[in-house]
Every structure is written in structure tokens, then in C-alpha cells.
Amino acid sequence: MDNHSIKKITVVGTGVIGNGWIGRFLANGYDVVATDPAENAEARMRAAIDKAWPAIEKHGIAPGASKDRLTFEPDLATAVADADLIQENAPEREGIKRSLLAEIDSFAKPEAIIASSTSGLMPSTLQADCARPERVIVAHPFNPVYLVPLVELVGGKATSPEVVKVAEQFYHSINMKPLVISTEIEGHVADRLMEAIWREALHLVNDGVATTEEIDAAIIYGPGLRWALMGPFLTLHLAGGEQGMRHMLAQFGPALKLPWTKLVAPELTEELSESVINGCEQQTEGHSISELEQRRDDFLVELQELLEKYWPGANLNGKI
């Protein structure tokens, strides 16, 4: 099997991530079948695609790409029967995902690839109940999937290396940046990094050090600007001057022993929850979620254009 044998795609689960995948696949000229047992799922799905389509078109679509190439099929068995790739997006609960993936595995044709969008569960766990675990892989995207290019690919103990290779080629072909993670770990890579910042941010709010708005500003106007181009390692490499990371570690390495961070999450008390919720609501007062999503999407389109301009040919092999 190779990347070119992936013609028919089925998306299972049409929440935020599932609909994001639908937008990404449609934008790249694929026919997509979607399925979801929830009431009014089709109407919500089509409304979400309509809403995202202007940003998708601005970002760029393939010849022949159309919203009309989307079909909703309520029956799971029928929906996955002819698919070459099945993208699963069920709620992030192990029991639900394992059961659903086993069902998909029993209905799908033998050569189909089954990809889970799980943000934290390991593929070996997810594929445990499947008759053909070798074709099950984690393909974890980031919201909004139709614009953000990163997808983390993780194979389980039983996943075929060939499936990983084909998946990498396929996701690359739909203008994504596939990051193949060789070692299974809960939360994969990007979510573990985001979780560390999220936990520390909760402590800062809980301890009365900063508000949600101040914490967001600290990232937006500081490290966030640099991370969009370089990430944490190259940012600190440049902080070391001409000697780069060698000098940075010699100069600031001892500070790693200082108790600057807590990392273990604070207890999510009602008081902390209200502080975070009220802070976010005050930050966004007068702006609807829909308006904020549109602003985010327009920003991401232009930001990626800047990234291509200032980091031409950037890839995931660490080479500039």
C-alpha cells in the first residue's frame, strides 16, 4: 500500500476535531464520508464546514475541492466499509475509543488504515481489542485542524512500520507537518509541553500572581512570538550569543535547580475555576466565540505565510 492508494476517507465523530479533519480533507480535493450517532450531527457538521470554508479557501484549496463532496452516513458499518483511511474522533475516554476502534476494525476492509485523533492515549492501548491492530495508528492534530499543520503520528506495539510510513506520506500530501514519534508516551509530545505551561499558569492564577489576561500577554508578546518561528530550543540557542546553547547552559544551567516551577497541577477548586472562567470572560467581553474563531483563523493563515517566508523549506528533521 502507498499514499496514492488512499482515495476514500471516512471521518468518525463530528465534533470540533472531526469537523476540522473534514475541512482539511475536503480542502485537498477528497470525497469524505462522515458518521456520528449524535442527534442533529449532520446539521451541526455542515454548519461548521460552512463557517470554516472562507478561511479554508483563503488558506488554499486543491483543484476540484468542494463542500459538495461531503456525505453523511449514520450507519457506522456502511460509512467505513469502502474507506481507505478512517479518522476516528470519539470522546477522549479509553473505553469508548477501544470499543469503537474494534468496531471500525471489524467493518473496514483489511487494507484500510485506522487513525485515532487521541490527544493523550497510547496506540498500544487503543489497538488492543482490534483483530487487525497492525493498521491502527495515532494521528493527533491540533485545533483548528483545517489550518494548523502539525499532526503527531504514533504507532503502537503492533502497528506495522509500513502503515506509519504510508500515513506520514499521506498527511504530508494534504499539506500537514507529520511528526513521527518513535516512543509511545501519554500525551505524545506537543500536549505534554502545552500541559506544563497550562499547569504553571493555573498556579500563577491560584496564587494571585497574575490574571489570565496578564498570563496570555506574557506569552503573546514574549516567548510566543519567538516560538512561532524557532521553538524553545533554538530560541535559547540564540540566547547564548555566539557560543549558542553551550554558553546558555553554562550561564543559566544552575537556575534549573531553583524552584521556579511547580509542574504538578494545583487542585482545581471551585474558586480557581471561577477565577479562570471570569478572567477569560472579561478578556473576551463584547466578542462572540464565532468572532474570535474568525480572528484566529485569519491570523493563522497569515502567520503560516510569514513562517514560509522566514523559514523556507523548514521540515521536521531539525534542519533549517
PDB file of C-alpha atoms in Angstrom:
ATOM      1  CA  MET A   1       0.000   0.000   0.000  1.00  0.00           C
ATOM      2  CA  ASP A   2       1.169   3.536  -0.685  1.00  0.00           C
ATOM      3  CA  ASN A   3      -0.055   7.067  -0.192  1.00  0.00           C
ATOM      4  CA  HIS A   4      -1.687   7.127  -3.640  1.00  0.00           C
ATOM      5  CA  SER A   5      -3.969   4.235  -2.707  1.00  0.00           C
ATOM      6  CA  ILE A   6      -5.787   6.479  -0.224  1.00  0.00           C
ATOM      7  CA  LYS A   7      -8.768   7.738  -2.208  1.00  0.00           C
ATOM      8  CA  LYS A   8     -11.774   7.394   0.088  1.00  0.00           C
ATOM      9  CA  ILE A   9     -11.811   8.889   3.572  1.00  0.00           C
ATOM     10  CA  THR A  10     -14.274   8.401   6.412  1.00  0.00           C
ATOM     11  CA  VAL A  11     -14.387  10.634   9.469  1.00  0.00           C
ATOM     12  CA  VAL A  12     -15.940   9.034  12.552  1.00  0.00           C
ATOM     13  CA  GLY A  13     -17.150  11.610  15.060  1.00  0.00           C
ATOM     14  CA  THR A  14     -18.106  15.141  14.019  1.00  0.00           C
ATOM     15  CA  GLY A  15     -17.183  17.300  16.972  1.00  0.00           C
ATOM     16  CA  VAL A  16     -14.687  20.156  16.754  1.00  0.00           C
ATOM     17  CA  ILE A  17     -11.756  17.921  15.769  1.00  0.00           C
ATOM     18  CA  GLY A  18     -13.747  15.669  13.441  1.00  0.00           C
ATOM     19  CA  ASN A  19     -15.162  18.656  11.591  1.00  0.00           C
ATOM     20  CA  GLY A  20     -11.679  20.144  11.407  1.00  0.00           C
ATOM     21  CA  TRP A  21     -10.457  16.972   9.707  1.00  0.00           C
ATOM     22  CA  ILE A  22     -13.394  17.093   7.295  1.00  0.00           C
ATOM     23  CA  GLY A  23     -12.418  20.630   6.330  1.00  0.00           C
ATOM     24  CA  ARG A  24      -8.778  19.606   5.815  1.00  0.00           C
ATOM     25  CA  PHE A  25      -9.686  16.569   3.669  1.00  0.00           C
ATOM     26  CA  LEU A  26     -12.239  18.472   1.581  1.00  0.00           C
ATOM     27  CA  ALA A  27      -9.773  21.307   1.008  1.00  0.00           C
ATOM     28  CA  ASN A  28      -7.350  18.828  -0.503  1.00  0.00           C
ATOM     29  CA  GLY A  29      -9.883  17.527  -3.009  1.00  0.00           C
ATOM     30  CA  TYR A  30     -11.063  14.347  -1.294  1.00  0.00           C
ATOM     31  CA  ASP A  31     -14.502  12.826  -1.108  1.00  0.00           C
ATOM     32  CA  VAL A  32     -15.370  12.465   2.566  1.00  0.00           C
ATOM     33  CA  VAL A  33     -17.939  10.298   4.302  1.00  0.00           C
ATOM     34  CA  ALA A  34     -18.780  11.346   7.862  1.00  0.00           C
ATOM     35  CA  THR A  35     -20.641   9.463  10.568  1.00  0.00           C
ATOM     36  CA  ASP A  36     -21.779  10.312  14.084  1.00  0.00           C
ATOM     37  CA  PRO A  37     -24.603   8.800  16.176  1.00  0.00           C
ATOM     38  CA  ALA A  38     -25.482  12.089  17.905  1.00  0.00           C
ATOM     39  CA  GLU A  39     -28.798  13.749  17.194  1.00  0.00           C
ATOM     40  CA  ASN A  40     -28.595  16.569  14.607  1.00  0.00           C
ATOM     41  CA  ALA A  41     -24.945  15.678  13.959  1.00  0.00           C
ATOM     42  CA  GLU A  42     -25.240  16.213  10.211  1.00  0.00           C
ATOM     43  CA  ALA A  43     -26.751  19.683  10.527  1.00  0.00           C
ATOM     44  CA  ARG A  44     -24.104  20.771  13.035  1.00  0.00           C
ATOM     45  CA  MET A  45     -21.351  19.309  10.847  1.00  0.00           C
ATOM     46  CA  ARG A  46     -22.484  21.128   7.710  1.00  0.00           C
ATOM     47  CA  ALA A  47     -22.870  24.395   9.636  1.00  0.00           C
ATOM     48  CA  ALA A  48     -19.310  24.013  10.969  1.00  0.00           C
ATOM     49  CA  ILE A  49     -17.896  23.406   7.477  1.00  0.00           C
ATOM     50  CA  ASP A  50     -19.802  26.389   6.061  1.00  0.00           C
ATOM     51  CA  LYS A  51     -18.390  28.524   8.842  1.00  0.00           C
ATOM     52  CA  ALA A  52     -14.805  27.381   8.288  1.00  0.00           C
ATOM     53  CA  TRP A  53     -14.859  27.386   4.488  1.00  0.00           C
ATOM     54  CA  PRO A  54     -13.892  31.074   3.939  1.00  0.00           C
ATOM     55  CA  ALA A  55     -10.694  30.557   5.960  1.00  0.00           C
ATOM     56  CA  ILE A  56     -10.061  27.257   4.180  1.00  0.00           C
ATOM     57  CA  GLU A  57     -10.393  28.937   0.785  1.00  0.00           C
ATOM     58  CA  LYS A  58      -8.117  31.769   1.873  1.00  0.00           C
ATOM     59  CA  HIS A  59      -5.534  29.236   3.000  1.00  0.00           C
ATOM     60  CA  GLY A  60      -5.767  27.486  -0.371  1.00  0.00           C
ATOM     61  CA  ILE A  61      -7.768  24.601  -1.788  1.00  0.00           C
ATOM     62  CA  ALA A  62      -6.945  21.925  -4.342  1.00  0.00           C
ATOM     63  CA  PRO A  63      -8.487  21.889  -7.830  1.00  0.00           C
ATOM     64  CA  GLY A  64     -11.929  20.318  -7.628  1.00  0.00           C
ATOM     65  CA  ALA A  65     -12.182  20.761  -3.863  1.00  0.00           C
ATOM     66  CA  SER A  66     -15.758  21.322  -2.792  1.00  0.00           C
ATOM     67  CA  LYS A  67     -18.054  21.170   0.213  1.00  0.00           C
ATOM     68  CA  ASP A  68     -20.386  19.164  -2.020  1.00  0.00           C
ATOM     69  CA  ARG A  69     -18.027  16.192  -1.804  1.00  0.00           C
ATOM     70  CA  LEU A  70     -19.124  15.558   1.785  1.00  0.00           C
ATOM     71  CA  THR A  71     -21.607  12.780   2.561  1.00  0.00           C
ATOM     72  CA  PHE A  72     -23.166  11.937   5.921  1.00  0.00           C
ATOM     73  CA  GLU A  73     -23.867   8.269   6.632  1.00  0.00           C
ATOM     74  CA  PRO A  74     -25.456   7.487  10.027  1.00  0.00           C
ATOM     75  CA  ASP A  75     -24.631   3.773   9.923  1.00  0.00           C
ATOM     76  CA  LEU A  76     -21.047   3.132  11.051  1.00  0.00           C
ATOM     77  CA  ALA A  77     -20.610  -0.150   9.165  1.00  0.00           C
ATOM     78  CA  THR A  78     -21.754   1.391   5.895  1.00  0.00           C
ATOM     79  CA  ALA A  79     -19.711   4.550   6.451  1.00  0.00           C
ATOM     80  CA  VAL A  80     -16.367   2.762   6.859  1.00  0.00           C
ATOM     81  CA  ALA A  81     -16.902  -0.190   4.512  1.00  0.00           C
ATOM     82  CA  ASP A  82     -15.139   1.279   1.456  1.00  0.00           C
ATOM     83  CA  ALA A  83     -12.767   3.713   3.167  1.00  0.00           C
ATOM     84  CA  ASP A  84      -9.016   3.648   2.606  1.00  0.00           C
ATOM     85  CA  LEU A  85      -8.425   5.848   5.658  1.00  0.00           C
ATOM     86  CA  ILE A  86     -10.693   6.128   8.696  1.00  0.00           C
ATOM     87  CA  GLN A  87     -10.085   9.062  11.053  1.00  0.00           C
ATOM     88  CA  GLU A  88     -11.618   8.393  14.491  1.00  0.00           C
ATOM     89  CA  ASN A  89     -12.576  11.314  16.751  1.00  0.00           C
ATOM     90  CA  ALA A  90     -14.608   9.858  19.614  1.00  0.00           C
ATOM     91  CA  PRO A  91     -14.561  11.418  23.120  1.00  0.00           C
ATOM     92  CA  GLU A  92     -11.239  11.066  24.932  1.00  0.00           C
ATOM     93  CA  ARG A  93     -12.236   8.095  27.071  1.00  0.00           C
ATOM     94  CA  GLU A  94     -10.329   4.845  26.783  1.00  0.00           C
ATOM     95  CA  GLY A  95     -13.328   2.510  26.970  1.00  0.00           C
ATOM     96  CA  ILE A  96     -15.259   4.362  24.290  1.00  0.00           C
ATOM     97  CA  LYS A  97     -12.320   4.600  21.924  1.00  0.00           C
ATOM     98  CA  ARG A  98     -11.218   0.983  22.328  1.00  0.00           C
ATOM     99  CA  SER A  99     -14.715  -0.290  21.716  1.00  0.00           C
ATOM    100  CA  LEU A 100     -15.277   1.992  18.722  1.00  0.00           C
ATOM    101  CA  LEU A 101     -11.925   1.179  17.121  1.00  0.00           C
ATOM    102  CA  ALA A 102     -12.642  -2.545  17.469  1.00  0.00           C
ATOM    103  CA  GLU A 103     -15.979  -1.977  15.721  1.00  0.00           C
ATOM    104  CA  ILE A 104     -14.369   0.026  12.946  1.00  0.00           C
ATOM    105  CA  ASP A 105     -11.724  -2.664  12.579  1.00  0.00           C
ATOM    106  CA  SER A 106     -14.401  -5.326  12.142  1.00  0.00           C
ATOM    107  CA  PHE A 107     -16.260  -3.336   9.466  1.00  0.00           C
ATOM    108  CA  ALA A 108     -13.362  -1.846   7.469  1.00  0.00           C
ATOM    109  CA  LYS A 109     -11.688  -3.559   4.550  1.00  0.00           C
ATOM    110  CA  PRO A 110      -8.397  -5.280   5.505  1.00  0.00           C
ATOM    111  CA  GLU A 111      -6.082  -2.779   3.802  1.00  0.00           C
ATOM    112  CA  ALA A 112      -7.670   0.354   5.321  1.00  0.00           C
ATOM    113  CA  ILE A 113      -5.671   2.471   7.768  1.00  0.00           C
ATOM    114  CA  ILE A 114      -7.426   3.382  11.021  1.00  0.00           C
ATOM    115  CA  ALA A 115      -6.153   6.607  12.604  1.00  0.00           C
ATOM    116  CA  SER A 116      -7.159   7.884  16.035  1.00  0.00           C
ATOM    117  CA  SER A 117      -7.081  11.593  16.852  1.00  0.00           C
ATOM    118  CA  THR A 118      -6.475  10.883  20.542  1.00  0.00           C
ATOM    119  CA  SER A 119      -4.584  13.633  22.326  1.00  0.00           C
ATOM    120  CA  GLY A 120      -3.318  11.506  25.187  1.00  0.00           C
ATOM    121  CA  LEU A 121      -3.982   7.760  24.891  1.00  0.00           C
ATOM    122  CA  MET A 122      -1.278   5.424  23.619  1.00  0.00           C
ATOM    123  CA  PRO A 123      -1.850   3.440  20.429  1.00  0.00           C
ATOM    124  CA  SER A 124      -0.944   0.086  22.005  1.00  0.00           C
ATOM    125  CA  THR A 125      -3.859   0.591  24.381  1.00  0.00           C
ATOM    126  CA  LEU A 126      -6.241   1.674  21.637  1.00  0.00           C
ATOM    127  CA  GLN A 127      -5.438  -1.212  19.277  1.00  0.00           C
ATOM    128  CA  ALA A 128      -5.625  -3.908  21.970  1.00  0.00           C
ATOM    129  CA  ASP A 129      -9.135  -5.112  21.054  1.00  0.00           C
ATOM    130  CA  CYS A 130      -8.695  -4.976  17.273  1.00  0.00           C
ATOM    131  CA  ALA A 131      -8.412  -8.084  15.119  1.00  0.00           C
ATOM    132  CA  ARG A 132      -6.002  -6.199  12.826  1.00  0.00           C
ATOM    133  CA  PRO A 133      -4.056  -3.968  15.240  1.00  0.00           C
ATOM    134  CA  GLU A 134      -1.236  -3.562  12.729  1.00  0.00           C
ATOM    135  CA  ARG A 135      -3.239  -0.950  10.787  1.00  0.00           C
ATOM    136  CA  VAL A 136      -4.149   1.211  13.805  1.00  0.00           C
ATOM    137  CA  ILE A 137      -2.152   4.396  14.391  1.00  0.00           C
ATOM    138  CA  VAL A 138      -2.461   7.635  16.356  1.00  0.00           C
ATOM    139  CA  ALA A 139      -2.734  10.737  14.167  1.00  0.00           C
ATOM    140  CA  HIS A 140      -3.175  13.578  16.644  1.00  0.00           C
ATOM    141  CA  PRO A 141      -3.939  17.007  15.120  1.00  0.00           C
ATOM    142  CA  PHE A 142      -4.346  20.489  16.585  1.00  0.00           C
ATOM    143  CA  ASN A 143      -7.304  22.831  16.504  1.00  0.00           C
ATOM    144  CA  PRO A 144      -8.298  24.152  14.023  1.00  0.00           C
ATOM    145  CA  VAL A 145      -7.264  21.085  12.051  1.00  0.00           C
ATOM    146  CA  TYR A 146      -8.093  22.706   8.722  1.00  0.00           C
ATOM    147  CA  LEU A 147      -5.371  25.320   9.298  1.00  0.00           C
ATOM    148  CA  VAL A 148      -2.812  24.064  11.850  1.00  0.00           C
ATOM    149  CA  PRO A 149      -0.372  21.748  10.051  1.00  0.00           C
ATOM    150  CA  LEU A 150       1.105  19.633  12.856  1.00  0.00           C
ATOM    151  CA  VAL A 151      -0.053  16.028  13.190  1.00  0.00           C
ATOM    152  CA  GLU A 152       1.665  13.675  15.642  1.00  0.00           C
ATOM    153  CA  LEU A 153       1.939  10.112  14.319  1.00  0.00           C
ATOM    154  CA  VAL A 154       2.497   7.322  16.817  1.00  0.00           C
ATOM    155  CA  GLY A 155       2.447   3.597  16.158  1.00  0.00           C
ATOM    156  CA  GLY A 156       1.649   1.033  18.829  1.00  0.00           C
ATOM    157  CA  LYS A 157       3.484  -2.199  19.597  1.00  0.00           C
ATOM    158  CA  ALA A 158       1.501  -3.985  16.888  1.00  0.00           C
ATOM    159  CA  THR A 159       1.436  -1.190  14.297  1.00  0.00           C
ATOM    160  CA  SER A 160       3.113  -2.032  11.015  1.00  0.00           C
ATOM    161  CA  PRO A 161       6.080   0.229  10.114  1.00  0.00           C
ATOM    162  CA  GLU A 162       4.638   0.337   6.601  1.00  0.00           C
ATOM    163  CA  VAL A 163       1.401   1.835   7.943  1.00  0.00           C
ATOM    164  CA  VAL A 164       3.392   4.544   9.729  1.00  0.00           C
ATOM    165  CA  LYS A 165       5.282   5.284   6.514  1.00  0.00           C
ATOM    166  CA  VAL A 166       2.147   5.470   4.374  1.00  0.00           C
ATOM    167  CA  ALA A 167       0.394   7.640   6.965  1.00  0.00           C
ATOM    168  CA  GLU A 168       3.361  10.017   7.061  1.00  0.00           C
ATOM    169  CA  GLN A 169       3.310  10.349   3.269  1.00  0.00           C
ATOM    170  CA  PHE A 170      -0.448  10.839   3.197  1.00  0.00           C
ATOM    171  CA  TYR A 171      -0.631  13.562   5.843  1.00  0.00           C
ATOM    172  CA  HIS A 172       2.306  15.316   4.219  1.00  0.00           C
ATOM    173  CA  SER A 173       0.393  15.219   0.919  1.00  0.00           C
ATOM    174  CA  ILE A 174      -2.510  17.137   2.485  1.00  0.00           C
ATOM    175  CA  ASN A 175      -0.158  19.967   3.476  1.00  0.00           C
ATOM    176  CA  MET A 176       0.454  18.886   7.053  1.00  0.00           C
ATOM    177  CA  LYS A 177       3.685  18.585   9.031  1.00  0.00           C
ATOM    178  CA  PRO A 178       3.675  14.974  10.266  1.00  0.00           C
ATOM    179  CA  LEU A 179       5.864  14.396  13.311  1.00  0.00           C
ATOM    180  CA  VAL A 180       6.589  10.680  13.693  1.00  0.00           C
ATOM    181  CA  ILE A 181       7.081   9.916  17.383  1.00  0.00           C
ATOM    182  CA  SER A 182       9.130   6.758  17.876  1.00  0.00           C
ATOM    183  CA  THR A 183       8.298   6.176  21.546  1.00  0.00           C
ATOM    184  CA  GLU A 184       4.798   5.845  22.977  1.00  0.00           C
ATOM    185  CA  ILE A 185       4.026   8.134  25.886  1.00  0.00           C
ATOM    186  CA  GLU A 186       0.812   9.538  27.333  1.00  0.00           C
ATOM    187  CA  GLY A 187       0.063  12.931  25.806  1.00  0.00           C
ATOM    188  CA  HIS A 188       2.575  12.407  22.981  1.00  0.00           C
ATOM    189  CA  VAL A 189       4.926  15.438  22.663  1.00  0.00           C
ATOM    190  CA  ALA A 190       3.138  18.725  21.981  1.00  0.00           C
ATOM    191  CA  ASP A 191       0.365  18.211  24.514  1.00  0.00           C
ATOM    192  CA  ARG A 192       2.902  17.410  27.233  1.00  0.00           C
ATOM    193  CA  LEU A 193       4.630  20.712  26.533  1.00  0.00           C
ATOM    194  CA  MET A 194       1.346  22.629  26.487  1.00  0.00           C
ATOM    195  CA  GLU A 195       0.228  20.868  29.663  1.00  0.00           C
ATOM    196  CA  ALA A 196       3.362  22.001  31.513  1.00  0.00           C
ATOM    197  CA  ILE A 197       2.650  25.643  30.688  1.00  0.00           C
ATOM    198  CA  TRP A 198      -1.058  25.196  31.467  1.00  0.00           C
ATOM    199  CA  ARG A 199      -0.314  23.770  34.931  1.00  0.00           C
ATOM    200  CA  GLU A 200       2.107  26.561  35.759  1.00  0.00           C
ATOM    201  CA  ALA A 201      -0.428  29.137  34.511  1.00  0.00           C
ATOM    202  CA  LEU A 202      -3.073  27.705  36.843  1.00  0.00           C
ATOM    203  CA  HIS A 203      -0.679  28.013  39.775  1.00  0.00           C
ATOM    204  CA  LEU A 204       0.029  31.660  38.908  1.00  0.00           C
ATOM    205  CA  VAL A 205      -3.694  32.425  38.880  1.00  0.00           C
ATOM    206  CA  ASN A 206      -4.347  30.355  42.001  1.00  0.00           C
ATOM    207  CA  ASP A 207      -1.562  32.098  43.928  1.00  0.00           C
ATOM    208  CA  GLY A 208      -2.771  35.553  42.884  1.00  0.00           C
ATOM    209  CA  VAL A 209       0.430  36.269  40.969  1.00  0.00           C
ATOM    210  CA  ALA A 210      -1.212  37.104  37.637  1.00  0.00           C
ATOM    211  CA  THR A 211      -4.585  37.219  35.920  1.00  0.00           C
ATOM    212  CA  THR A 212      -5.497  35.154  32.860  1.00  0.00           C
ATOM    213  CA  GLU A 213      -5.091  38.283  30.716  1.00  0.00           C
ATOM    214  CA  GLU A 214      -1.623  39.009  32.110  1.00  0.00           C
ATOM    215  CA  ILE A 215      -0.503  35.419  31.546  1.00  0.00           C
ATOM    216  CA  ASP A 216      -1.767  35.454  27.969  1.00  0.00           C
ATOM    217  CA  ALA A 217       0.044  38.755  27.358  1.00  0.00           C
ATOM    218  CA  ALA A 218       3.244  37.282  28.806  1.00  0.00           C
ATOM    219  CA  ILE A 219       3.163  34.556  26.155  1.00  0.00           C
ATOM    220  CA  ILE A 220       1.776  36.577  23.217  1.00  0.00           C
ATOM    221  CA  TYR A 221       4.278  39.439  23.393  1.00  0.00           C
ATOM    222  CA  GLY A 222       7.241  37.440  24.629  1.00  0.00           C
ATOM    223  CA  PRO A 223       8.146  33.789  24.041  1.00  0.00           C
ATOM    224  CA  GLY A 224       5.111  33.122  21.822  1.00  0.00           C
ATOM    225  CA  LEU A 225       6.460  35.401  19.092  1.00  0.00           C
ATOM    226  CA  ARG A 226       9.776  33.576  19.033  1.00  0.00           C
ATOM    227  CA  TRP A 227       8.344  30.076  19.475  1.00  0.00           C
ATOM    228  CA  ALA A 228       6.242  30.501  16.330  1.00  0.00           C
ATOM    229  CA  LEU A 229       9.484  30.541  14.352  1.00  0.00           C
ATOM    230  CA  MET A 230      12.069  28.701  16.411  1.00  0.00           C
ATOM    231  CA  GLY A 231      10.612  26.661  19.253  1.00  0.00           C
ATOM    232  CA  PRO A 232      12.115  26.568  22.761  1.00  0.00           C
ATOM    233  CA  PHE A 233      15.488  25.027  21.923  1.00  0.00           C
ATOM    234  CA  LEU A 234      16.558  27.334  19.094  1.00  0.00           C
ATOM    235  CA  THR A 235      15.198  30.336  20.994  1.00  0.00           C
ATOM    236  CA  LEU A 236      17.568  29.549  23.874  1.00  0.00           C
ATOM    237  CA  HIS A 237      20.364  28.637  21.455  1.00  0.00           C
ATOM    238  CA  LEU A 238      20.275  32.232  20.215  1.00  0.00           C
ATOM    239  CA  ALA A 239      20.112  33.481  23.806  1.00  0.00           C
ATOM    240  CA  GLY A 240      23.621  32.110  24.289  1.00  0.00           C
ATOM    241  CA  GLY A 241      25.169  34.560  21.846  1.00  0.00           C
ATOM    242  CA  GLU A 242      27.974  33.426  19.552  1.00  0.00           C
ATOM    243  CA  GLN A 243      28.533  30.239  21.548  1.00  0.00           C
ATOM    244  CA  GLY A 244      24.865  29.383  21.425  1.00  0.00           C
ATOM    245  CA  MET A 245      23.484  26.670  23.679  1.00  0.00           C
ATOM    246  CA  ARG A 246      26.943  25.899  25.100  1.00  0.00           C
ATOM    247  CA  HIS A 247      27.134  29.322  26.734  1.00  0.00           C
ATOM    248  CA  MET A 248      23.429  29.392  27.612  1.00  0.00           C
ATOM    249  CA  LEU A 249      23.681  26.153  29.600  1.00  0.00           C
ATOM    250  CA  ALA A 250      26.864  27.270  31.360  1.00  0.00           C
ATOM    251  CA  GLN A 251      25.289  30.618  32.250  1.00  0.00           C
ATOM    252  CA  PHE A 252      21.755  29.601  33.150  1.00  0.00           C
ATOM    253  CA  GLY A 253      22.041  25.861  33.787  1.00  0.00           C
ATOM    254  CA  PRO A 254      22.376  26.268  37.567  1.00  0.00           C
ATOM    255  CA  ALA A 255      18.987  28.056  37.612  1.00  0.00           C
ATOM    256  CA  LEU A 256      17.344  24.763  36.670  1.00  0.00           C
ATOM    257  CA  LYS A 257      17.820  23.730  40.314  1.00  0.00           C
ATOM    258  CA  LEU A 258      15.840  26.715  41.560  1.00  0.00           C
ATOM    259  CA  PRO A 259      12.180  26.060  42.429  1.00  0.00           C
ATOM    260  CA  TRP A 260      10.798  28.378  39.752  1.00  0.00           C
ATOM    261  CA  THR A 261       8.154  25.988  38.506  1.00  0.00           C
ATOM    262  CA  LYS A 262       5.722  23.621  40.217  1.00  0.00           C
ATOM    263  CA  LEU A 263       4.558  21.478  37.271  1.00  0.00           C
ATOM    264  CA  VAL A 264       2.284  19.324  39.459  1.00  0.00           C
ATOM    265  CA  ALA A 265      -1.190  20.720  38.799  1.00  0.00           C
ATOM    266  CA  PRO A 266      -2.968  22.631  41.578  1.00  0.00           C
ATOM    267  CA  GLU A 267      -6.244  21.288  42.879  1.00  0.00           C
ATOM    268  CA  LEU A 268      -8.964  22.589  40.587  1.00  0.00           C
ATOM    269  CA  THR A 269     -11.081  24.139  43.323  1.00  0.00           C
ATOM    270  CA  GLU A 270     -14.313  25.998  42.636  1.00  0.00           C
ATOM    271  CA  GLU A 271     -12.509  29.240  43.490  1.00  0.00           C
ATOM    272  CA  LEU A 272      -9.708  28.580  40.991  1.00  0.00           C
ATOM    273  CA  SER A 273     -12.186  27.522  38.310  1.00  0.00           C
ATOM    274  CA  GLU A 274     -14.174  30.720  38.768  1.00  0.00           C
ATOM    275  CA  SER A 275     -11.008  32.845  38.638  1.00  0.00           C
ATOM    276  CA  VAL A 276     -10.013  31.278  35.335  1.00  0.00           C
ATOM    277  CA  ILE A 277     -13.521  31.396  33.857  1.00  0.00           C
ATOM    278  CA  ASN A 278     -14.128  35.008  34.927  1.00  0.00           C
ATOM    279  CA  GLY A 279     -10.731  36.057  33.649  1.00  0.00           C
ATOM    280  CA  CYS A 280     -11.348  34.570  30.211  1.00  0.00           C
ATOM    281  CA  GLU A 281     -14.841  36.065  30.031  1.00  0.00           C
ATOM    282  CA  GLN A 282     -13.515  39.517  30.943  1.00  0.00           C
ATOM    283  CA  GLN A 283     -10.792  39.221  28.292  1.00  0.00           C
ATOM    284  CA  THR A 284     -13.330  38.421  25.590  1.00  0.00           C
ATOM    285  CA  GLU A 285     -16.175  40.664  26.737  1.00  0.00           C
ATOM    286  CA  GLY A 286     -18.064  42.078  23.756  1.00  0.00           C
ATOM    287  CA  HIS A 287     -16.735  39.455  21.334  1.00  0.00           C
ATOM    288  CA  SER A 288     -18.547  36.245  20.400  1.00  0.00           C
ATOM    289  CA  ILE A 289     -16.734  32.917  20.179  1.00  0.00           C
ATOM    290  CA  SER A 290     -17.539  32.912  16.447  1.00  0.00           C
ATOM    291  CA  GLU A 291     -15.864  36.295  16.013  1.00  0.00           C
ATOM    292  CA  LEU A 292     -12.818  35.157  17.961  1.00  0.00           C
ATOM    293  CA  GLU A 293     -12.552  31.974  15.879  1.00  0.00           C
ATOM    294  CA  GLN A 294     -12.631  34.000  12.675  1.00  0.00           C
ATOM    295  CA  ARG A 295      -9.910  36.306  14.007  1.00  0.00           C
ATOM    296  CA  ARG A 296      -7.828  33.265  14.993  1.00  0.00           C
ATOM    297  CA  ASP A 297      -8.243  31.660  11.572  1.00  0.00           C
ATOM    298  CA  ASP A 298      -7.296  34.828   9.670  1.00  0.00           C
ATOM    299  CA  PHE A 299      -4.242  35.190  11.900  1.00  0.00           C
ATOM    300  CA  LEU A 300      -3.150  31.584  11.380  1.00  0.00           C
ATOM    301  CA  VAL A 301      -3.396  31.890   7.595  1.00  0.00           C
ATOM    302  CA  GLU A 302      -1.194  34.990   7.560  1.00  0.00           C
ATOM    303  CA  LEU A 303       1.166  33.607  10.224  1.00  0.00           C
ATOM    304  CA  GLN A 304       1.873  30.495   8.166  1.00  0.00           C
ATOM    305  CA  GLU A 305       2.631  32.699   5.167  1.00  0.00           C
ATOM    306  CA  LEU A 306       5.197  34.506   7.330  1.00  0.00           C
ATOM    307  CA  LEU A 307       6.623  31.200   8.541  1.00  0.00           C
ATOM    308  CA  GLU A 308       7.164  30.027   4.956  1.00  0.00           C
ATOM    309  CA  LYS A 309       8.795  33.370   4.121  1.00  0.00           C
ATOM    310  CA  TYR A 310      11.267  33.402   7.022  1.00  0.00           C
ATOM    311  CA  TRP A 311      11.871  29.669   7.373  1.00  0.00           C
ATOM    312  CA  PRO A 312      11.721  28.404   3.778  1.00  0.00           C
ATOM    313  CA  GLY A 313      11.845  24.650   3.483  1.00  0.00           C
ATOM    314  CA  ALA A 314      11.559  24.102   7.217  1.00  0.00           C
ATOM    315  CA  ASN A 315      10.916  20.451   7.958  1.00  0.00           C
ATOM    316  CA  LEU A 316      10.660  18.142  10.929  1.00  0.00           C
ATOM    317  CA  ASN A 317      14.184  16.790  10.646  1.00  0.00           C
ATOM    318  CA  GLY A 318      15.560  19.720  12.588  1.00  0.00           C
ATOM    319  CA  LYS A 319      17.273  21.312   9.576  1.00  0.00           C
ATOM    320  CA  ILE A 320      16.952  24.998   8.777  1.00  0.00           C
TER     321      ILE A 320
END
